[in-house]
CSV table of C-alpha atoms and ligand atoms in Angstrom, one decimal:
chain,number,residue,atom,x,y,z
A,5,MET,CA,-0.2,-0.5,0.5
A,6,THR,CA,1.5,3.4,-1.2
A,7,GLY,CA,1.0,6.5,0.7
A,8,VAL,CA,-1.7,9.0,-0.5
A,9,PHE,CA,0.5,11.8,-2.7
A,10,ARG,CA,-0.4,14.7,-4.1
A,11,LEU,CA,1.6,15.5,-8.1
A,12,ALA,CA,4.0,17.9,-7.8
A,13,SER,CA,1.7,20.5,-10.5
A,14,LEU,CA,-0.7,21.2,-8.2
A,15,PRO,CA,-0.7,24.4,-6.2
A,16,ILE,CA,-4.2,25.7,-6.4
A,17,ALA,CA,-4.5,29.1,-6.9
A,18,THR,CA,-7.7,30.0,-6.0
A,19,LYS,CA,-8.9,29.5,-2.3
A,20,PRO,CA,-10.7,25.8,-3.3
A,21,LEU,CA,-15.0,25.7,-2.6
A,22,VAL,CA,-14.7,23.0,-0.7
A,23,SER,CA,-12.0,21.9,2.0
A,24,LEU,CA,-11.6,18.2,3.0
A,25,ARG,CA,-9.3,17.8,6.2
A,26,ASP,CA,-9.2,14.2,7.2
A,27,VAL,CA,-12.8,13.6,6.9
A,28,ARG,CA,-13.8,9.8,8.2
A,29,VAL,CA,-17.1,8.3,8.2
A,30,VAL,CA,-17.9,5.3,9.6
A,31,LEU,CA,-20.9,3.2,8.3
A,32,GLY,CA,-22.6,0.2,9.9
A,33,GLY,CA,-19.2,-0.4,12.1
A,34,GLN,CA,-17.0,-0.6,8.9
A,35,PRO,CA,-14.4,2.5,8.8
A,36,ILE,CA,-15.5,3.7,4.7
A,37,LEU,CA,-13.9,6.5,5.1
A,38,ARG,CA,-10.6,6.6,6.3
A,39,GLY,CA,-8.5,10.6,6.6
A,40,VAL,CA,-9.7,11.9,2.9
A,41,THR,CA,-8.2,15.7,2.5
A,42,ALA,CA,-8.6,17.3,-0.5
A,43,ASN,CA,-9.7,20.7,-2.2
A,44,ILE,CA,-12.3,21.1,-4.9
A,45,ALA,CA,-11.7,23.9,-6.9
A,46,PRO,CA,-13.9,26.4,-7.9
A,47,GLY,CA,-15.9,26.7,-11.0
A,48,ARG,CA,-13.9,23.5,-12.1
A,49,ILE,CA,-15.1,20.2,-13.1
A,50,THR,CA,-13.3,17.6,-11.2
A,51,ALA,CA,-14.2,13.9,-11.6
A,52,LEU,CA,-14.3,11.0,-8.2
A,53,ILE,CA,-12.9,8.0,-9.6
A,54,GLY,CA,-12.0,4.8,-7.6
A,55,LEU,CA,-13.3,1.0,-7.8
A,56,ASN,CA,-16.7,0.0,-6.9
A,57,GLY,CA,-17.1,-0.1,-2.7
A,58,SER,CA,-13.5,2.4,-2.3
A,59,GLY,CA,-16.7,5.1,-1.2
A,60,LYS,CA,-17.6,7.7,-4.0
A,61,THR,CA,-21.1,7.6,-3.0
A,62,THR,CA,-20.4,7.8,0.6
A,63,LEU,CA,-18.0,11.2,0.1
A,64,LEU,CA,-20.9,13.1,-1.3
A,65,ARG,CA,-23.4,12.3,0.8
A,66,THR,CA,-21.7,13.5,3.4
A,67,LEU,CA,-20.6,16.6,1.7
A,68,VAL,CA,-24.6,16.7,2.0
A,69,ASN,CA,-24.3,16.2,5.5
A,70,GLU,CA,-26.4,12.9,5.3
A,71,TYR,CA,-23.8,10.6,7.1
A,72,PRO,CA,-22.2,11.5,10.6
A,73,HIS,CA,-17.8,12.3,10.3
A,74,THR,CA,-14.9,13.4,12.3
A,75,GLY,CA,-12.5,16.0,10.6
A,76,THR,CA,-13.2,18.9,8.7
A,77,ILE,CA,-15.2,19.9,6.1
A,78,GLU,CA,-15.0,24.1,5.2
A,79,PHE,CA,-16.8,25.7,2.2
A,80,HIS,CA,-15.7,28.7,1.3
A,81,CYS,CA,-18.7,30.8,-1.0
A,82,GLY,CA,-19.3,33.1,-2.4
A,83,HIS,CA,-22.0,35.1,-1.1
A,84,ASP,CA,-22.1,37.0,2.0
A,85,HIS,CA,-24.1,34.4,4.5
A,86,SER,CA,-23.4,34.2,8.3
A,87,GLN,CA,-22.6,30.2,7.5
A,88,PRO,CA,-20.1,29.1,5.3
A,89,TYR,CA,-22.0,26.4,3.5
A,90,PRO,CA,-24.0,26.8,0.5
A,91,GLU,CA,-26.6,28.6,-1.1
A,92,ALA,CA,-27.2,25.3,-2.0
A,93,ILE,CA,-26.2,22.2,-3.1
A,94,GLY,CA,-27.4,20.5,-6.3
A,95,TYR,CA,-27.2,16.3,-6.5
A,96,VAL,CA,-28.2,13.9,-8.1
A,97,PRO,CA,-28.0,10.3,-7.0
A,98,GLN,CA,-26.6,7.6,-8.4
A,99,ARG,CA,-29.4,5.2,-8.1
A,100,LEU,CA,-33.6,7.3,-8.0
A,101,THR,CA,-34.7,6.0,-4.7
A,102,LEU,CA,-38.3,7.4,-6.4
A,103,ASP,CA,-40.9,4.8,-7.0
A,104,ALA,CA,-40.3,4.9,-10.9
A,105,ARG,CA,-43.6,3.1,-11.4
A,106,LEU,CA,-45.3,6.1,-9.5
A,107,PRO,CA,-47.8,6.5,-12.3
A,108,LEU,CA,-47.3,10.5,-12.3
A,109,THR,CA,-46.0,12.8,-15.1
A,110,VAL,CA,-43.0,14.6,-15.2
A,111,ARG,CA,-45.1,17.9,-14.5
A,112,ASP,CA,-46.7,16.8,-11.5
A,113,PHE,CA,-43.5,14.8,-9.9
A,114,LEU,CA,-41.5,18.2,-10.8
A,115,ALA,CA,-44.9,20.2,-9.3
A,116,LEU,CA,-44.8,17.7,-6.2
A,117,THR,CA,-40.7,18.4,-5.4
A,118,LEU,CA,-41.1,22.3,-6.0
A,119,SER,CA,-43.9,23.2,-4.4
A,120,ARG,CA,-45.9,22.3,-1.0
A,121,ARG,CA,-49.1,22.8,-2.4
A,122,PRO,CA,-50.7,19.2,-2.4
A,123,LEU,CA,-51.5,17.9,-5.7
A,124,PHE,CA,-55.3,17.4,-5.8
A,125,LEU,CA,-55.3,21.3,-5.0
A,126,GLY,CA,-53.8,21.7,-8.7
A,127,ILE,CA,-50.6,22.9,-10.3
A,128,SER,CA,-50.0,26.4,-9.1
A,129,ARG,CA,-49.2,28.9,-13.0
A,130,ALA,CA,-46.2,30.2,-10.9
A,131,THR,CA,-45.3,25.9,-10.5
A,132,ALA,CA,-46.3,24.9,-14.0
A,133,GLU,CA,-44.3,28.0,-15.4
A,134,LYS,CA,-40.8,27.0,-13.6
A,135,SER,CA,-41.4,23.3,-14.1
A,136,ARG,CA,-41.4,23.9,-18.0
A,137,ARG,CA,-38.1,26.9,-17.3
A,138,ILE,CA,-36.1,24.3,-15.6
A,139,LEU,CA,-36.9,21.2,-17.9
A,140,GLU,CA,-35.8,24.0,-20.7
A,141,ARG,CA,-32.7,24.7,-19.1
A,142,VAL,CA,-31.5,20.9,-19.6
A,143,GLY,CA,-33.5,20.6,-23.2
A,144,ALA,CA,-36.1,18.2,-21.5
A,145,ALA,CA,-38.8,20.4,-22.5
A,146,ASP,CA,-40.6,17.5,-24.1
A,147,CYS,CA,-41.4,15.8,-21.1
A,148,LEU,CA,-43.1,17.5,-19.3
A,149,ASP,CA,-45.9,15.6,-20.5
A,150,VAL,CA,-44.6,11.9,-20.1
A,151,PRO,CA,-45.2,9.6,-17.3
A,152,VAL,CA,-41.6,9.1,-15.0
A,153,GLU,CA,-41.9,5.2,-15.7
A,154,GLY,CA,-41.9,6.2,-19.4
A,155,LEU,CA,-38.8,8.1,-19.4
A,156,SER,CA,-35.5,6.9,-21.4
A,157,GLY,CA,-32.4,6.9,-19.2
A,158,GLY,CA,-31.2,10.2,-20.3
A,159,GLN,CA,-34.7,12.0,-20.4
A,160,LEU,CA,-34.7,10.7,-16.6
A,161,GLN,CA,-31.1,12.2,-16.1
A,162,ARG,CA,-31.9,15.7,-17.4
A,163,VAL,CA,-35.3,15.9,-15.1
A,164,LEU,CA,-33.1,15.4,-11.8
A,165,LEU,CA,-30.5,17.7,-13.2
A,166,ALA,CA,-32.7,20.2,-13.7
A,167,LEU,CA,-34.1,20.0,-10.1
A,168,ALA,CA,-30.6,19.4,-9.1
A,169,LEU,CA,-30.0,23.0,-10.6
A,170,GLU,CA,-32.9,24.6,-9.0
A,171,PRO,CA,-32.3,26.6,-7.1
A,172,GLN,CA,-29.1,27.8,-9.3
A,173,PRO,CA,-26.5,25.4,-6.9
A,174,GLU,CA,-22.8,26.5,-5.8
A,175,LEU,CA,-21.3,22.7,-5.7
A,176,LEU,CA,-23.3,20.0,-8.4
A,177,LEU,CA,-22.4,17.0,-6.9
A,178,LEU,CA,-23.6,14.1,-9.8
A,179,ASP,CA,-22.8,10.4,-8.8
A,180,GLU,CA,-22.5,8.2,-12.2
A,181,PRO,CA,-25.0,10.5,-13.8
A,182,ALA,CA,-24.4,8.8,-17.2
A,183,ALA,CA,-24.5,5.2,-15.9
A,184,GLY,CA,-28.3,4.8,-17.4
A,185,ILE,CA,-27.9,6.7,-20.6
A,186,ASP,CA,-27.3,5.3,-24.0
A,187,PHE,CA,-24.3,5.1,-25.4
A,188,ARG,CA,-24.8,7.6,-28.1
A,189,ASP,CA,-26.1,9.7,-25.3
A,190,GLN,CA,-24.0,10.0,-23.0
A,191,ARG,CA,-21.6,12.6,-24.8
A,192,LYS,CA,-24.5,15.3,-24.9
A,193,PHE,CA,-25.7,14.8,-21.6
A,194,TYR,CA,-21.8,15.5,-20.5
A,195,ASP,CA,-21.5,17.9,-22.6
A,196,LEU,CA,-24.5,19.6,-21.0
A,197,ILE,CA,-22.9,19.5,-17.9
A,198,ALA,CA,-20.0,21.3,-19.6
A,199,THR,CA,-21.8,23.8,-20.6
A,200,ILE,CA,-23.4,24.7,-17.8
A,201,ASN,CA,-20.4,24.6,-15.7
A,202,ARG,CA,-19.0,27.0,-18.2
A,203,GLU,CA,-22.7,29.3,-18.3
A,204,THR,CA,-22.9,29.4,-14.4
A,205,LYS,CA,-19.2,28.8,-13.1
A,206,VAL,CA,-21.2,26.0,-11.1
A,207,THR,CA,-18.3,23.8,-9.1
A,208,VAL,CA,-19.1,20.5,-10.4
A,209,LEU,CA,-18.1,16.7,-8.3
A,210,MET,CA,-18.8,14.2,-10.1
A,211,VAL,CA,-18.7,10.2,-9.8
A,212,SER,CA,-17.9,8.3,-13.4
A,213,HIS,CA,-15.8,5.0,-14.3
A,214,ASP,CA,-15.9,6.6,-18.3
A,215,LEU,CA,-12.0,7.6,-18.2
A,216,ASN,CA,-12.7,8.8,-21.8
A,217,MET,CA,-14.9,11.1,-20.5
A,218,VAL,CA,-13.2,11.9,-17.5
A,219,ARG,CA,-10.1,12.8,-19.7
A,220,THR,CA,-12.7,15.1,-21.9
A,221,TYR,CA,-15.0,16.9,-19.5
A,222,ALA,CA,-12.6,17.1,-16.3
A,223,HIS,CA,-10.8,19.9,-15.6
A,224,GLU,CA,-9.1,17.9,-11.8
A,225,VAL,CA,-9.7,14.2,-10.9
A,226,MET,CA,-9.5,12.3,-7.6
A,227,CYS,CA,-9.3,9.0,-7.5
A,228,LEU,CA,-10.2,7.5,-3.9
A,229,ARG,CA,-8.7,4.5,-3.2
A,230,HIS,CA,-10.0,2.3,-0.2
A,231,GLY,CA,-11.9,5.6,1.7
A,232,ALA,CA,-8.9,7.8,0.6
A,233,ILE,CA,-6.8,9.9,-1.6
A,234,GLN,CA,-4.9,8.3,-4.0
A,235,CYS,CA,-4.4,11.4,-6.4
A,236,GLN,CA,-5.1,14.5,-7.1
A,237,GLY,CA,-4.8,16.6,-10.2
A,238,ALA,CA,-5.3,17.5,-13.7
A,239,PRO,CA,-6.5,14.6,-15.7
A,240,GLU,CA,-2.9,14.2,-17.8
A,241,GLU,CA,-1.4,14.0,-14.4
A,242,VAL,CA,-3.7,11.4,-12.5
A,243,LEU,CA,-5.1,9.1,-15.5
A,244,THR,CA,-1.1,7.9,-16.3
A,245,PRO,CA,-0.4,4.1,-15.9
A,246,THR,CA,1.2,3.8,-13.0
A,247,ASN,CA,-1.7,5.7,-11.2
A,248,LEU,CA,-4.0,4.1,-12.7
A,249,ALA,CA,-2.7,0.4,-12.2
A,250,LEU,CA,-2.7,1.8,-8.2
A,251,VAL,CA,-6.0,2.6,-8.5
A,252,PHE,CA,-8.0,0.2,-10.1
A,253,GLY,CA,-5.3,-2.6,-10.5
A,254,ALA,CA,-2.9,-3.6,-13.2
A,255,GLU,CA,-5.4,-5.2,-15.2
A,256,MET,CA,-6.6,-0.8,-16.0
A,257,GLN,CA,-2.8,0.2,-16.7
A,258,THR,CA,-3.6,0.2,-20.4
A,259,LEU,CA,-6.1,2.6,-20.3
A,260,GLY,CA,-3.1,5.2,-19.1
A,261,ALA,CA,-1.4,4.4,-21.7
A,262,GLN,CA,-2.4,7.4,-23.5
A,263,TYR,CA,-0.9,9.7,-20.9
A,264,ARG,CA,2.7,8.8,-19.7
A,265,ASP,CA,4.0,8.5,-16.5
B,305,LIG,N1,-25.2,2.0,5.0
B,305,LIG,C1,-24.0,1.4,4.7
B,305,LIG,N2,-24.0,1.0,5.8
B,305,LIG,C2,-23.2,-0.1,6.1
B,305,LIG,N3,-21.9,-0.1,5.1
B,305,LIG,C3,-22.8,1.1,3.9
B,305,LIG,C4,-23.1,1.7,4.1
B,305,LIG,N4,-23.3,2.4,2.6
B,305,LIG,C5,-22.3,2.5,1.9
B,305,LIG,N5,-21.3,0.9,2.4
B,305,LIG,C6,-20.2,0.8,2.3
B,305,LIG,O1,-19.0,1.4,2.1
B,305,LIG,C7,-18.4,0.8,1.1
B,305,LIG,C8,-18.6,2.5,0.5
B,305,LIG,O2,-19.8,2.9,-0.8
B,305,LIG,P1,-19.7,3.4,-1.1
B,305,LIG,O3,-19.3,5.0,-0.9
B,305,LIG,O4,-21.4,3.3,-2.2
B,305,LIG,O5,-18.8,3.1,-2.8
B,305,LIG,P2,-18.9,3.3,-4.1
B,305,LIG,O6,-19.8,4.8,-4.4
B,305,LIG,O7,-17.4,3.9,-4.8
B,305,LIG,O8,-18.9,2.3,-5.0
B,305,LIG,C9,-19.3,-0.4,0.2
B,305,LIG,O9,-18.2,-1.2,0.8
B,305,LIG,C10,-20.3,-0.4,1.1
B,305,LIG,O10,-20.9,-1.4,1.4
B,306,LIG,MG1,-21.4,4.4,-6.1
């Protein structure tokens, strides 16, 4: 087991949006995060990679305060705010816990989520307008009258992304956002994330298993191994044969052949 290391060329010029120091999480009596220390750069797309079970989802859920942790998580947000905590964190989970068999249209689903008004009172004009607007932003306006169960993987992810972007978050957490999407639509989805990042400057932390997409879209890569950061840096510094062998095992080494150690 090699120790945690940071790559040489990584002085972060601006203050990180989030800094984690020795973050530890125990679930079911098992240490899951074992001292995560990392900085998440503001306004950039950071990809979080690592084997299944390495703690990626646990790390995202810890950032939205769902799991108790030790160590420190500091947010350095741009707004004037008494709490050093983001106004909003958008979160698209790895799996939809909503029962997709619910006989709801996307219009109903958004109305339920965006307003406190019971659905039997009907959808207010303001909520209907907001639903249409947030779907348009992610190129899914045509989904409004589709039953949730009838959405394709790509459409469902766009609807969930639309919700995660309302209200405008400072940090957007995406847990394997393209996992349920047809191969040919995956690139379009990542293009959408890149556009949103560029236009709104939202900081994105995204779990992905697709190293080609990570190379194309991420500005930074963080590798988790056994609940700790193995390495962090620009894709060309991190996705090298040696690092990939350390993070994923020797059989993944060839995927890093594009970059030199
Ligand atoms: N609520 C929980 N209770 C106990 N163990 C958990 C819980 N959630 C996750 N784990 C365990 O934590 C480890 C990391 O899980 P997870 O964060 O989902 O990994 P990843 O997203 O990298 O695949 C796994 O071994 C998983 O079984
Ligand atoms: Mg996961």
